Tab-separated table of N, CA, C and O in Angstrom:
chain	number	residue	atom	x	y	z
A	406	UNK	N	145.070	34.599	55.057
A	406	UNK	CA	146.299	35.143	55.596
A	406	UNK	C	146.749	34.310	56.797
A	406	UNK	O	145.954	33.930	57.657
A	407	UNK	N	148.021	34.050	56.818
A	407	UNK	CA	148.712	33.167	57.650
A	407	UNK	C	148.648	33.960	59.571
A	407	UNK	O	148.970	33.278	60.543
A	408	UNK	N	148.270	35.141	59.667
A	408	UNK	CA	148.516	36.086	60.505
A	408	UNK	C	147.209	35.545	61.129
A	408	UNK	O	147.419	35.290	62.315
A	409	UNK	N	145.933	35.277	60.761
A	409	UNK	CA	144.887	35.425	61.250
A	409	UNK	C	144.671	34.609	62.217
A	409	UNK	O	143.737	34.866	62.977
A	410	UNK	N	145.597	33.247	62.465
A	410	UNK	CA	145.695	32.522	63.446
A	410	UNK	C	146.054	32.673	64.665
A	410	UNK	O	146.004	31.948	65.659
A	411	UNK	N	146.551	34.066	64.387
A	411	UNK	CA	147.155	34.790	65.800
A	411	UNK	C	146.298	35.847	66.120
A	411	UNK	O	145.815	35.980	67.244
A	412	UNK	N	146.010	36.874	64.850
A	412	UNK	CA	145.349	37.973	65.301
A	412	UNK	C	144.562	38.226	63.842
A	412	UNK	O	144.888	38.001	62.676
A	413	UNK	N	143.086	38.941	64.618
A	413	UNK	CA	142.628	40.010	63.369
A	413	UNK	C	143.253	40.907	62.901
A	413	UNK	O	143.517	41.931	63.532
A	414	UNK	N	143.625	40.670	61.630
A	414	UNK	CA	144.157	41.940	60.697
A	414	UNK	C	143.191	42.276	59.435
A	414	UNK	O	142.554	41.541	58.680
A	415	UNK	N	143.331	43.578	59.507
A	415	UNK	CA	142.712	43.642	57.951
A	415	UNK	C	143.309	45.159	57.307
A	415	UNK	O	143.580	45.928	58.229
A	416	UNK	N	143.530	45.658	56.140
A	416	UNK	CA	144.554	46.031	55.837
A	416	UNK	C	143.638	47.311	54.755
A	416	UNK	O	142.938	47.069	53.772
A	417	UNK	N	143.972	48.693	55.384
A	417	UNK	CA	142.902	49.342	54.539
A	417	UNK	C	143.857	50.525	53.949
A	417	UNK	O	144.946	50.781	54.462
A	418	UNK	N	143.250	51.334	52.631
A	418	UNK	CA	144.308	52.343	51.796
A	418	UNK	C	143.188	53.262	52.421
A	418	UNK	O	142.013	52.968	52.639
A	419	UNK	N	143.925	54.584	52.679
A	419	UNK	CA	142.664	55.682	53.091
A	419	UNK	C	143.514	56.612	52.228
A	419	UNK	O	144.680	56.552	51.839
A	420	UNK	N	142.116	57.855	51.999
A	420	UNK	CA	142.548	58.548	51.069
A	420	UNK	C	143.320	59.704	51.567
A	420	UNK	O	143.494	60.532	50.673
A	421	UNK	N	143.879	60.056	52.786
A	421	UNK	CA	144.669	60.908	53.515
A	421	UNK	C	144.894	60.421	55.398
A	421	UNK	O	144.589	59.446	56.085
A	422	UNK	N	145.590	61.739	55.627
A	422	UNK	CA	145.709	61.561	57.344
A	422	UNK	C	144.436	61.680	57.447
A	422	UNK	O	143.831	60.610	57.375
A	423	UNK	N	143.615	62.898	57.636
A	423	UNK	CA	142.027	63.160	58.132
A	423	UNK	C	141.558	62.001	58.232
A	423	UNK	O	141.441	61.555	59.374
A	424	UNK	N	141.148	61.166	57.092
A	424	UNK	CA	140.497	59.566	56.719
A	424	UNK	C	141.167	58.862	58.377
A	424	UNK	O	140.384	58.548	59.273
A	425	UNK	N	142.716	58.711	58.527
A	425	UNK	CA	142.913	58.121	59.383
A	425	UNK	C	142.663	58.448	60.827
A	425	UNK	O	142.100	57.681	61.607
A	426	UNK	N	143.199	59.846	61.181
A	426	UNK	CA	142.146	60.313	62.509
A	426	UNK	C	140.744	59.932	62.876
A	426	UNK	O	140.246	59.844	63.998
A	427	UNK	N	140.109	59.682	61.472
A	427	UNK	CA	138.622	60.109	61.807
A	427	UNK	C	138.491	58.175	62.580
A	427	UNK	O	137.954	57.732	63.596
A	428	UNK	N	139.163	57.628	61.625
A	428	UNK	CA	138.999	55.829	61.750
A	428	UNK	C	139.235	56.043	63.552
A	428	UNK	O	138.423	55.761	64.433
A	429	UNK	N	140.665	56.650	63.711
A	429	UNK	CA	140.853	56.818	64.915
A	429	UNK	C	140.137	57.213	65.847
A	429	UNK	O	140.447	57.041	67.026
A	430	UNK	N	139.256	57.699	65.531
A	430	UNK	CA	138.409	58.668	66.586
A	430	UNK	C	139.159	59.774	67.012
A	430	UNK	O	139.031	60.090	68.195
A	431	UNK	N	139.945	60.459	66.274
A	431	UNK	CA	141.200	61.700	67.185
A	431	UNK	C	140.322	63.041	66.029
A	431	UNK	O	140.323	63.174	64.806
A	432	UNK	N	139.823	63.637	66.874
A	432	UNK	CA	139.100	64.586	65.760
A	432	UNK	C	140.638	65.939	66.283
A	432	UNK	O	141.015	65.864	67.452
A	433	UNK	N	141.086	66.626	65.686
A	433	UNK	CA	142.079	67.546	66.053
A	433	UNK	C	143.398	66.638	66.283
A	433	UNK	O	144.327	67.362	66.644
A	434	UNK	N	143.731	65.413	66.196
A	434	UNK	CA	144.730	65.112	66.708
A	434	UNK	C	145.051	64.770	67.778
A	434	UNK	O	146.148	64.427	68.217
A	435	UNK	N	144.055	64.859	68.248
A	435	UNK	CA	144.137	64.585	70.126
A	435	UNK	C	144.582	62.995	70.352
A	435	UNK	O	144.902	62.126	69.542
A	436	UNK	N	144.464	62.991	71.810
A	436	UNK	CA	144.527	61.370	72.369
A	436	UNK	C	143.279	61.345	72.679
A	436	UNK	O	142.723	60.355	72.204
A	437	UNK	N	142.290	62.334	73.558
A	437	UNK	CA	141.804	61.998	74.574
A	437	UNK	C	140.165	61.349	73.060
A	437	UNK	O	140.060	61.594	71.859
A	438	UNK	N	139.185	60.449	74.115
A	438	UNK	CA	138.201	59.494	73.906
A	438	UNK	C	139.153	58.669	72.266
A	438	UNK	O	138.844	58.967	71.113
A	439	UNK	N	140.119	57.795	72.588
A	439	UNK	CA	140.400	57.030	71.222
A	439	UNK	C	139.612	56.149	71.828
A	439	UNK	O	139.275	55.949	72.994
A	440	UNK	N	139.241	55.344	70.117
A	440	UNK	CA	139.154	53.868	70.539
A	440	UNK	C	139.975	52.804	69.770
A	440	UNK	O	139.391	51.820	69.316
A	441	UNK	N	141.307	52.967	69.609
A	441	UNK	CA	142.135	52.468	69.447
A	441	UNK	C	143.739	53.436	69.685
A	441	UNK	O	144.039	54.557	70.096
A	442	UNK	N	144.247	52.584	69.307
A	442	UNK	CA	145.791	52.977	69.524
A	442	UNK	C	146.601	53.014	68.009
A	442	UNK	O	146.782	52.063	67.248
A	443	UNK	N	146.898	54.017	67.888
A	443	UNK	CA	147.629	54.592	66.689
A	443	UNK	C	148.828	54.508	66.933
A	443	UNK	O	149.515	55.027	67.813
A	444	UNK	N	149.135	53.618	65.864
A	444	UNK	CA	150.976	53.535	65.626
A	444	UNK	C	151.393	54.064	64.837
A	444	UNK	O	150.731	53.781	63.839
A	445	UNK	N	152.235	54.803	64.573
A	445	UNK	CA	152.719	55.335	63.160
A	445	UNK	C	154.411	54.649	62.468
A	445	UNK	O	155.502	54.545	63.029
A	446	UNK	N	154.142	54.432	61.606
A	446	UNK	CA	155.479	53.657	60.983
A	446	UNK	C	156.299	54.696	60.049
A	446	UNK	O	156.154	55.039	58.876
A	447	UNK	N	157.242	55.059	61.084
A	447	UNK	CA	158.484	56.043	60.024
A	447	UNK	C	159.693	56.114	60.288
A	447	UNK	O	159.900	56.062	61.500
A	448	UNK	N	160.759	56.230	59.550
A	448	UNK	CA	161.963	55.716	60.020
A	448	UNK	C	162.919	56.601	60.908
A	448	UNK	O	164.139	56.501	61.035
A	449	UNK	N	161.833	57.709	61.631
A	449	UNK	CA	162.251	58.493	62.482
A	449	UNK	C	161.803	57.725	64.335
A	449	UNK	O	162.115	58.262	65.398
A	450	UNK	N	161.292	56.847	64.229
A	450	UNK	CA	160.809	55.998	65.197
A	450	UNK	C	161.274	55.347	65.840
A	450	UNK	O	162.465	55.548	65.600
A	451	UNK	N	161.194	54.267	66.935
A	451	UNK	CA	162.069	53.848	67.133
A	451	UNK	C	162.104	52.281	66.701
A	451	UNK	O	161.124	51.639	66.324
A	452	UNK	N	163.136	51.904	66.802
A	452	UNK	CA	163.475	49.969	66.392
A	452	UNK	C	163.536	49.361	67.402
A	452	UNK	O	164.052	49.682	68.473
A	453	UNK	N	162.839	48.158	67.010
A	453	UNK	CA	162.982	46.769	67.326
A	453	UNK	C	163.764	46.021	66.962
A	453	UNK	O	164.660	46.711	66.476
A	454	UNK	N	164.040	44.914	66.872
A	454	UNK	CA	164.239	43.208	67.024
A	454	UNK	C	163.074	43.291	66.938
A	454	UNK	O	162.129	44.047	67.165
A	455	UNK	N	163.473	41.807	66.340
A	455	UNK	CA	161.962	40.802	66.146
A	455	UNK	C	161.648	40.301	67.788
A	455	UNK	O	160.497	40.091	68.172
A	456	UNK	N	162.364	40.211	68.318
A	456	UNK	CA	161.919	39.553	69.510
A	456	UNK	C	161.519	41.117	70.403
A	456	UNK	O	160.629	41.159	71.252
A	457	UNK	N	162.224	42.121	70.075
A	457	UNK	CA	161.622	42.993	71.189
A	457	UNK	C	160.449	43.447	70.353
A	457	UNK	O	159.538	43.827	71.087
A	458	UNK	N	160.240	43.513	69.423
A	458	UNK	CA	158.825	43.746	68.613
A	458	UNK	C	157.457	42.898	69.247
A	458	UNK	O	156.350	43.382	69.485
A	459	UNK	N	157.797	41.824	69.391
A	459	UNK	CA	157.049	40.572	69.680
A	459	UNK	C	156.787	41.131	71.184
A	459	UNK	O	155.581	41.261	71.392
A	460	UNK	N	157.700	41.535	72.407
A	460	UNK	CA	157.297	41.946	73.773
A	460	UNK	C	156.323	42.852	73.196
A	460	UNK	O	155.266	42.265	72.961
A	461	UNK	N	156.316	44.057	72.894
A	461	UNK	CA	155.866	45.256	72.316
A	461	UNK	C	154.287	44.850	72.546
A	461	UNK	O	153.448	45.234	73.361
A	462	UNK	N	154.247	43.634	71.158
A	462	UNK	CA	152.884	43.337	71.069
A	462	UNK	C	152.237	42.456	72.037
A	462	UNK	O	151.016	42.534	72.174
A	463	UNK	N	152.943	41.599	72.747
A	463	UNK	CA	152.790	41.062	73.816
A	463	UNK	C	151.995	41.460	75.052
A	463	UNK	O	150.929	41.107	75.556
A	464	UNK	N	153.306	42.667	75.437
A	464	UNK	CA	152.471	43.863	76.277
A	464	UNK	C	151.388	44.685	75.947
A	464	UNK	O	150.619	45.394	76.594
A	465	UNK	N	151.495	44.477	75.085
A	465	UNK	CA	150.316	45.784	74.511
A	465	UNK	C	148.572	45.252	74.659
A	465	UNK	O	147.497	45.763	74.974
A	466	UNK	N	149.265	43.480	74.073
A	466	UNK	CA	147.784	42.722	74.817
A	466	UNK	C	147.294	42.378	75.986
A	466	UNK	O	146.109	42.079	76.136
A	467	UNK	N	148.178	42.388	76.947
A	467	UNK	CA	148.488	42.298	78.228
A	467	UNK	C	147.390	43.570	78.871
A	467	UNK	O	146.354	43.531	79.535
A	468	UNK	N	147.969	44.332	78.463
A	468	UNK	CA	147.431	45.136	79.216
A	468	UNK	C	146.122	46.502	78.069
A	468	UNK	O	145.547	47.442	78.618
A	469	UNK	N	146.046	46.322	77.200
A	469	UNK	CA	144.935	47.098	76.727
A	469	UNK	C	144.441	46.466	75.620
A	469	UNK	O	144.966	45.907	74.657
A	470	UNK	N	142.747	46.782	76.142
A	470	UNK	CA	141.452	45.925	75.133
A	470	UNK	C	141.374	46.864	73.857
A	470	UNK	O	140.438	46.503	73.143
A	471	UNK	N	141.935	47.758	73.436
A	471	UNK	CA	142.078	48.660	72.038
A	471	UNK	C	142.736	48.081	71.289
A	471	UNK	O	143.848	47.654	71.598
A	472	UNK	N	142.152	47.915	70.014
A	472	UNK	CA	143.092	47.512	68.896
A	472	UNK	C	144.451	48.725	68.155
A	472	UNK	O	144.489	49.955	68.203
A	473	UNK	N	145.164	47.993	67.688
A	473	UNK	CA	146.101	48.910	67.897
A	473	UNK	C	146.062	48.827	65.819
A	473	UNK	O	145.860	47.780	65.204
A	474	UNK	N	146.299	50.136	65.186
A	474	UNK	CA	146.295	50.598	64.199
A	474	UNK	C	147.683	50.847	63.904
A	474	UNK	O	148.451	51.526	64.585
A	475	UNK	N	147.983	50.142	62.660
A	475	UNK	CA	149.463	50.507	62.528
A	475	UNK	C	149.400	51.191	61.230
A	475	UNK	O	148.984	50.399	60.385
A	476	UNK	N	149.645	52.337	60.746
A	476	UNK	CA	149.580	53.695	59.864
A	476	UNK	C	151.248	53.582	59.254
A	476	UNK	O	152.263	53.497	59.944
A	477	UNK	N	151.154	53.611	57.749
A	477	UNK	CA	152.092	53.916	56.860
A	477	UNK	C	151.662	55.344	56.263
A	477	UNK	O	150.621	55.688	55.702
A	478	UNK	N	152.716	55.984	56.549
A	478	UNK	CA	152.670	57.669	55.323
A	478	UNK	C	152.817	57.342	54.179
A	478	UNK	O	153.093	56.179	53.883
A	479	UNK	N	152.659	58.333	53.252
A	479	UNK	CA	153.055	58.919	52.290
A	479	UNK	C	154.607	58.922	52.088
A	479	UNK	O	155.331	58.241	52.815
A	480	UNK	N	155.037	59.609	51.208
A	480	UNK	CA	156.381	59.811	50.632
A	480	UNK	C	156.589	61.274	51.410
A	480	UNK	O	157.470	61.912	50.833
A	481	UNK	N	156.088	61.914	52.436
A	481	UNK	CA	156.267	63.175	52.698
A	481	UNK	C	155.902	62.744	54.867
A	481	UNK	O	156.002	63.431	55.884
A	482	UNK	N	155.644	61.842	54.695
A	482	UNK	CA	155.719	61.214	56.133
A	482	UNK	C	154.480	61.756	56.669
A	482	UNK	O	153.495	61.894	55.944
A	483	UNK	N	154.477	62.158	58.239
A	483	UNK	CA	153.296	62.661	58.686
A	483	UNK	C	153.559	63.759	59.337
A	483	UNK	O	154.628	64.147	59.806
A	484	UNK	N	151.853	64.554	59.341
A	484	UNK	CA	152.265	65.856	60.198
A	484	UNK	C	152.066	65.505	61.519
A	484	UNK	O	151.639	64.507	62.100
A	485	UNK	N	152.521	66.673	61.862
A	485	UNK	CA	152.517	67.292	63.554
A	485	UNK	C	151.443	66.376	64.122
A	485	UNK	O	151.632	65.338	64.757
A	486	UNK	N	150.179	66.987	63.757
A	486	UNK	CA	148.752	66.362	64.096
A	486	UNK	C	149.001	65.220	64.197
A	486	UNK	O	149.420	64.863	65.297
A	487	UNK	N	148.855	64.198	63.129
A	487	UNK	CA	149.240	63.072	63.371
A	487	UNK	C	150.180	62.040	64.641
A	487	UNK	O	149.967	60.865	64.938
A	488	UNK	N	151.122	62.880	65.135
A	488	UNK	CA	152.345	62.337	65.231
A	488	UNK	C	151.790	63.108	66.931
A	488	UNK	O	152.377	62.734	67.946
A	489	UNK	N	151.029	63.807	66.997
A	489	UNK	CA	150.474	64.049	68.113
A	489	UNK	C	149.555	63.325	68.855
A	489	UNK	O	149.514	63.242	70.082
A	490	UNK	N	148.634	62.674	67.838
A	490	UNK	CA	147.495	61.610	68.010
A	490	UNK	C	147.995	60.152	68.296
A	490	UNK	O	147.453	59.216	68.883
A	491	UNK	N	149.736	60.329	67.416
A	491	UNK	CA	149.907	59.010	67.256
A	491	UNK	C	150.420	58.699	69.101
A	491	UNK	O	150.900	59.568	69.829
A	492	UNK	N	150.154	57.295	69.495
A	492	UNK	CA	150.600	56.792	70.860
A	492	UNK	C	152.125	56.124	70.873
A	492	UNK	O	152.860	56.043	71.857
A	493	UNK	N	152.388	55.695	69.602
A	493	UNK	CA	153.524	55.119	69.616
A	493	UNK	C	153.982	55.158	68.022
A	493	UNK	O	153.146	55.200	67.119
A	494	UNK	N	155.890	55.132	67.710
A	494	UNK	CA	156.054	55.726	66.342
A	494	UNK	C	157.365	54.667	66.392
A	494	UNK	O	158.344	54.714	67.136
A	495	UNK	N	156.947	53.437	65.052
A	495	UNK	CA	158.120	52.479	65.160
A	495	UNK	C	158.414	52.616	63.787
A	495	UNK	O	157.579	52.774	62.896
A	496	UNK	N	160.300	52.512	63.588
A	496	UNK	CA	160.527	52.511	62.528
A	496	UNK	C	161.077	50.744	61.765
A	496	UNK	O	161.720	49.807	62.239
A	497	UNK	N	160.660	50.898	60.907
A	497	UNK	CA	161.187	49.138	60.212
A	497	UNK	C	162.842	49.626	59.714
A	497	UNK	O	163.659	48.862	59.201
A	498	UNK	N	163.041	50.934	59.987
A	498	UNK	CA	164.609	50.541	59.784
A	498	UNK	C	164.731	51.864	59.065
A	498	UNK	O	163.692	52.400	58.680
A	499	UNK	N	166.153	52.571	58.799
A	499	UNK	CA	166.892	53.597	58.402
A	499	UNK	C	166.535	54.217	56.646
A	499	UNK	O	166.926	55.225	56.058
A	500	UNK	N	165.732	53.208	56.273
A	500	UNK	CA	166.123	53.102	54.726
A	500	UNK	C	164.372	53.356	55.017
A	500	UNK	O	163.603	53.025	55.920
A	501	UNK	N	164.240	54.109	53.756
A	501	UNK	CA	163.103	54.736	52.863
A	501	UNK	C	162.142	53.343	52.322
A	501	UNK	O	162.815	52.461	51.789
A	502	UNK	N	160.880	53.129	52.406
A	502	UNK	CA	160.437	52.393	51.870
A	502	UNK	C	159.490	52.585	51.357
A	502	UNK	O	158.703	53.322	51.951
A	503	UNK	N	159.058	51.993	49.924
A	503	UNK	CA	157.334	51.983	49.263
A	503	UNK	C	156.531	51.810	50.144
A	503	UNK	O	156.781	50.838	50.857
A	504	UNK	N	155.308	52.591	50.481
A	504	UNK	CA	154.602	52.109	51.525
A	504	UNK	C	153.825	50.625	51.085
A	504	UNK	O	153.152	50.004	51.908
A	505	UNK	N	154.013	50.176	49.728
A	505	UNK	CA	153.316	49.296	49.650
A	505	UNK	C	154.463	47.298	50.440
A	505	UNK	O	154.138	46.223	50.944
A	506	UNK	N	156.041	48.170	49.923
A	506	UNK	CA	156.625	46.953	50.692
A	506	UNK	C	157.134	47.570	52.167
A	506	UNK	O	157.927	46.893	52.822
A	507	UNK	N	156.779	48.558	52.561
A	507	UNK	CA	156.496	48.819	54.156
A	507	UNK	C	155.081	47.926	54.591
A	507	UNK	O	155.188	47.169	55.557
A	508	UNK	N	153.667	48.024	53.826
A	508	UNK	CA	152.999	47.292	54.372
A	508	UNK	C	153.196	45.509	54.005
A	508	UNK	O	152.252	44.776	54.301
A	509	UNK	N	154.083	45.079	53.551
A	509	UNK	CA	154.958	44.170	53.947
A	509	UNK	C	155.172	43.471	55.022
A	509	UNK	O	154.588	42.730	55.813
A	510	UNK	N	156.573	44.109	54.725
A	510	UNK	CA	157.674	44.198	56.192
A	510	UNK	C	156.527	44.206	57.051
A	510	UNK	O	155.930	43.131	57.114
A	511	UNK	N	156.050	45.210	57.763
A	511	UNK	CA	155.734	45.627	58.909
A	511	UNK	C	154.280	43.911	58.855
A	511	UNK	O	154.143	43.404	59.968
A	512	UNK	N	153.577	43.362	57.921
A	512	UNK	CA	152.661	42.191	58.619
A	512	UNK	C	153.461	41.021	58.422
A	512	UNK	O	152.825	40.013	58.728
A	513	UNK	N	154.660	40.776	58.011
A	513	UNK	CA	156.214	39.906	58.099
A	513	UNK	C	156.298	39.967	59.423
A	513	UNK	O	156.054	38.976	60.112
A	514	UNK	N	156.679	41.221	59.980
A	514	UNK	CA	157.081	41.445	61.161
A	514	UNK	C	155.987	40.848	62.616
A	514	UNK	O	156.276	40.161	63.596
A	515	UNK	N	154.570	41.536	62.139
A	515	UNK	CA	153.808	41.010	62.953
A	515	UNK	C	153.991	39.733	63.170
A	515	UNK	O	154.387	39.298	64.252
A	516	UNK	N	153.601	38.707	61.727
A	516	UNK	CA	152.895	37.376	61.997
A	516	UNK	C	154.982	36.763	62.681
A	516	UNK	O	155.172	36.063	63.676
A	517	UNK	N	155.839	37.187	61.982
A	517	UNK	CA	156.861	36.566	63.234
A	517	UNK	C	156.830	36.663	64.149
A	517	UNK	O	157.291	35.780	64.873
A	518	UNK	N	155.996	38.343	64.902
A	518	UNK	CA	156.061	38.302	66.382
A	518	UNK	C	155.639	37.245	67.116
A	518	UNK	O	156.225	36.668	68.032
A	519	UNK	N	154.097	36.946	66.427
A	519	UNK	CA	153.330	35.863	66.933
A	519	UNK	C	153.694	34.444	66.974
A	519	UNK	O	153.208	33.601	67.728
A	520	UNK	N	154.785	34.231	65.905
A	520	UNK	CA	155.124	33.197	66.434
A	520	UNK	C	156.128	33.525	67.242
A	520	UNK	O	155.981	32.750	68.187
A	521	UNK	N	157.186	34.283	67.493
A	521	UNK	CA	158.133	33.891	68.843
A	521	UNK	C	157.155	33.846	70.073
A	521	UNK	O	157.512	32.953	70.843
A	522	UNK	N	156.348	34.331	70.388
A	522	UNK	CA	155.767	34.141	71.232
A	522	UNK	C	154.755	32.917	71.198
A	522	UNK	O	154.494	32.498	72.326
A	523	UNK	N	154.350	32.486	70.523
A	523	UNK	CA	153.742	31.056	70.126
A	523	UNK	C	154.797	29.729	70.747
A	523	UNK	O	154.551	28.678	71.340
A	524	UNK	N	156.461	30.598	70.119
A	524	UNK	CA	157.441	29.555	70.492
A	524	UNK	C	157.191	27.969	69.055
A	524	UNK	O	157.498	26.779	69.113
A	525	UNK	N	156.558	28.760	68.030
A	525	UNK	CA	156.432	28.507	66.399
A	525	UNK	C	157.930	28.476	65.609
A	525	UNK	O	158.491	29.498	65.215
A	526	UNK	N	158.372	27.350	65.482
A	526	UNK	CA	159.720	27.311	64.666
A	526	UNK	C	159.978	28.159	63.626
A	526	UNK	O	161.159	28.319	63.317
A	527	UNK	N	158.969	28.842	62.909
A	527	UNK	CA	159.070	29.740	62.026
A	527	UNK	C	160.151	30.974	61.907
A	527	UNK	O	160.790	31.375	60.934
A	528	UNK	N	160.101	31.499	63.502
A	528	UNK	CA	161.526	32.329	63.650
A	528	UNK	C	162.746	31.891	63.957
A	528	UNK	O	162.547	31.114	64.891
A	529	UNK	N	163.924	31.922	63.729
A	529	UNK	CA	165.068	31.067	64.097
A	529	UNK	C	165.650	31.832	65.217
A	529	UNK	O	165.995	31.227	66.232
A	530	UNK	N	165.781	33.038	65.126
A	530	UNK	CA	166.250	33.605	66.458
A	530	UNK	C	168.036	33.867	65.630
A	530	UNK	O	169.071	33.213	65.757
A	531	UNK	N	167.906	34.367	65.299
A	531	UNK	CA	169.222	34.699	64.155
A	531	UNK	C	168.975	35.816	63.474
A	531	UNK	O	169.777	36.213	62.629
């Protein structure tokens, strides 16, 4: 994967939310003892730019040693719990997507972040 030059990724199907809390360490949904940072991807979230996407992740390394988990729903989105646990909730945009070309988009999105910030010709800035 072209991404790995920038960052560890690795890309897992779980068999529900629970599966993902538990990865999380959020037993109830909570925040408190994570050891990572839960993102949730739904188009109730908020948007980026590629370039303000790229600060996002920028900052996020800047300042915290947690890896950050980026979570696609279902066709029925996520619950409460979830969305309680989650730390941050970005949407790839207005329109409904397969979670399989949401998990796409959304490592598109990453490995461009990394390069605007690389300053990698790959993004045009357009």
């Amino acid at each position: 994967m072209r991404i790995s030059r920038y960052v560890q990724a690795e890309g897992v199907a779980l068999r529900d939310e629970a599966a993902l809390l538990e990865i999380c360490r959020r037993p109830s949904g909570t925040k408190a003892g994570a050891k990572s940072t839960l993102v949730l991807m739904d188009s109730r979230g908020k948007e980026f730019s590629s370039e303000q996407f790229a600060k996002f992740l920028e900052d996020y390394q800047d300042r915290n040693p947690l890896p950050l988990i980026f979570a696609i729903g279902n066709a029925d989105g996520f619950s409460d719990v979830a969305r309680t646990a989650a730390q941050h909730t970005i949407s790839l945009g207005k329109m409904t997507l397969a979670h399989e070309l949401a998990r796409v988009v959304l490592l598109e999105q990453v490995y461009r972040a990394f390069t605007i910030l690389k300053g990698h010709p790959y993004h045009s800035g357009h």
